[in-house]
């Protein structure tokens, strides 16, 4: 955010001010690490490099999870039908029904 605002090399004070403006506490050691690792680099290039790395990460794991609730619902329906059949059969076993 500081670089977008025109500050090519933000200081610890700048980072703390940005984070404090939205109510976030700043860990000085972590902020210094970020400043050190980004020193002399173009932030736009760093973001572009990170985006290309993220593009290669597979993210297809969510689709099978969506199918699971449907399978569970079908299983519940089957169990419910079996229970209803058992109840009906139990009346037949005694030779009379409660409401006959």
CSV table of C-alpha atoms in Angstrom, one decimal:
chain,number,residue,atom,x,y,z
A,1,UNK,CA,0.0,0.0,0.0
A,2,UNK,CA,2.8,2.4,0.7
A,3,UNK,CA,4.3,1.8,-2.7
A,4,UNK,CA,1.0,2.4,-4.3
A,5,UNK,CA,0.8,5.7,-2.5
A,6,UNK,CA,4.1,6.7,-4.0
A,7,UNK,CA,6.6,5.6,-1.2
A,8,UNK,CA,9.1,3.5,-3.1
A,9,UNK,CA,10.8,2.3,0.1
A,10,UNK,CA,8.5,2.3,3.1
A,11,UNK,CA,10.0,2.3,6.6
A,12,UNK,CA,8.9,0.4,9.7
A,13,UNK,CA,7.1,3.6,10.8
A,14,UNK,CA,5.2,3.7,7.5
A,15,UNK,CA,4.1,0.1,7.7
A,16,UNK,CA,3.0,0.5,11.3
A,17,UNK,CA,0.9,3.6,10.4
A,18,UNK,CA,-0.8,1.7,7.6
A,19,UNK,CA,-1.7,-1.3,9.7
A,20,UNK,CA,-2.7,0.9,12.7
A,21,UNK,CA,-5.1,2.8,10.4
A,22,UNK,CA,-7.2,-0.4,10.2
A,23,UNK,CA,-6.7,-1.5,13.8
A,24,UNK,CA,-4.0,-4.1,13.2
A,25,UNK,CA,-1.0,-4.5,15.6
A,26,UNK,CA,2.3,-4.7,13.9
A,27,UNK,CA,5.1,-7.2,14.8
A,28,UNK,CA,8.3,-5.1,14.4
A,29,UNK,CA,10.5,-8.2,13.7
A,30,UNK,CA,8.2,-9.4,10.9
A,31,UNK,CA,7.8,-6.0,9.4
A,32,UNK,CA,11.6,-5.6,9.4
A,33,UNK,CA,11.9,-9.0,7.6
A,34,UNK,CA,9.5,-7.8,5.0
A,35,UNK,CA,11.4,-4.5,4.5
A,36,UNK,CA,14.7,-6.4,4.3
A,37,UNK,CA,13.4,-9.0,1.8
A,38,UNK,CA,11.8,-6.3,-0.5
A,39,UNK,CA,14.7,-3.9,-0.4
A,40,UNK,CA,15.8,-2.9,-3.9
A,41,UNK,CA,12.9,-4.9,-5.5
A,42,UNK,CA,10.0,-3.6,-7.5
A,43,UNK,CA,6.8,-4.6,-5.6
A,44,UNK,CA,4.8,-5.1,-8.8
A,45,UNK,CA,7.4,-7.6,-10.1
A,46,UNK,CA,7.3,-9.5,-6.7
A,47,UNK,CA,3.5,-9.6,-6.9
A,48,UNK,CA,3.6,-10.9,-10.5
A,49,UNK,CA,6.1,-13.6,-9.6
A,50,UNK,CA,4.0,-14.7,-6.6
A,51,UNK,CA,0.9,-14.8,-8.8
A,52,UNK,CA,2.5,-17.1,-11.3
A,53,UNK,CA,3.6,-19.4,-8.5
A,54,UNK,CA,0.1,-19.5,-7.1
A,55,UNK,CA,-1.3,-20.3,-10.6
A,56,UNK,CA,0.6,-23.6,-10.5
A,57,UNK,CA,-0.9,-24.8,-7.2
A,58,UNK,CA,-3.7,-27.3,-7.8
A,59,UNK,CA,-7.0,-26.2,-6.3
A,60,UNK,CA,-9.5,-28.8,-7.4
A,61,UNK,CA,-10.1,-30.4,-4.0
A,62,UNK,CA,-13.4,-28.6,-3.3
A,63,UNK,CA,-15.5,-30.3,-6.0
A,64,UNK,CA,-15.7,-33.7,-4.4
A,65,UNK,CA,-16.7,-32.2,-1.1
A,66,UNK,CA,-19.8,-30.7,-2.7
A,67,UNK,CA,-20.9,-34.2,-3.8
A,68,UNK,CA,-20.7,-35.6,-0.2
A,69,UNK,CA,-23.8,-33.9,1.2
A,70,UNK,CA,-25.9,-35.3,-1.7
A,71,UNK,CA,-24.7,-38.8,-1.1
A,72,UNK,CA,-25.4,-38.4,2.6
A,73,UNK,CA,-28.9,-37.2,1.8
A,74,UNK,CA,-29.6,-40.2,-0.4
A,75,UNK,CA,-28.3,-42.5,2.3
A,76,UNK,CA,-30.6,-40.9,4.9
A,77,UNK,CA,-33.6,-41.5,2.5
A,78,UNK,CA,-32.6,-45.2,2.1
A,79,UNK,CA,-32.3,-45.6,5.8
A,80,UNK,CA,-35.7,-43.9,6.4
A,81,UNK,CA,-37.4,-46.2,3.8
A,82,UNK,CA,-35.9,-49.2,5.5
A,83,UNK,CA,-37.1,-48.1,8.9
A,84,UNK,CA,-40.6,-47.5,7.5
A,85,UNK,CA,-40.6,-51.0,6.0
A,86,UNK,CA,-39.5,-52.5,9.3
A,87,UNK,CA,-42.3,-50.8,11.1
A,88,UNK,CA,-44.9,-52.0,8.7
A,89,UNK,CA,-43.5,-55.5,8.8
A,90,UNK,CA,-43.6,-55.5,12.6
A,91,UNK,CA,-47.4,-55.0,12.6
A,92,UNK,CA,-47.8,-57.9,10.2
A,93,UNK,CA,-45.7,-60.2,12.4
A,94,UNK,CA,-48.2,-59.7,15.4
A,95,UNK,CA,-51.2,-60.5,13.2
A,96,UNK,CA,-52.9,-57.3,13.9
A,97,UNK,CA,-52.3,-53.6,13.5
A,98,UNK,CA,-52.7,-51.0,16.2
A,99,UNK,CA,-55.3,-49.1,14.2
A,100,UNK,CA,-57.1,-52.0,12.6
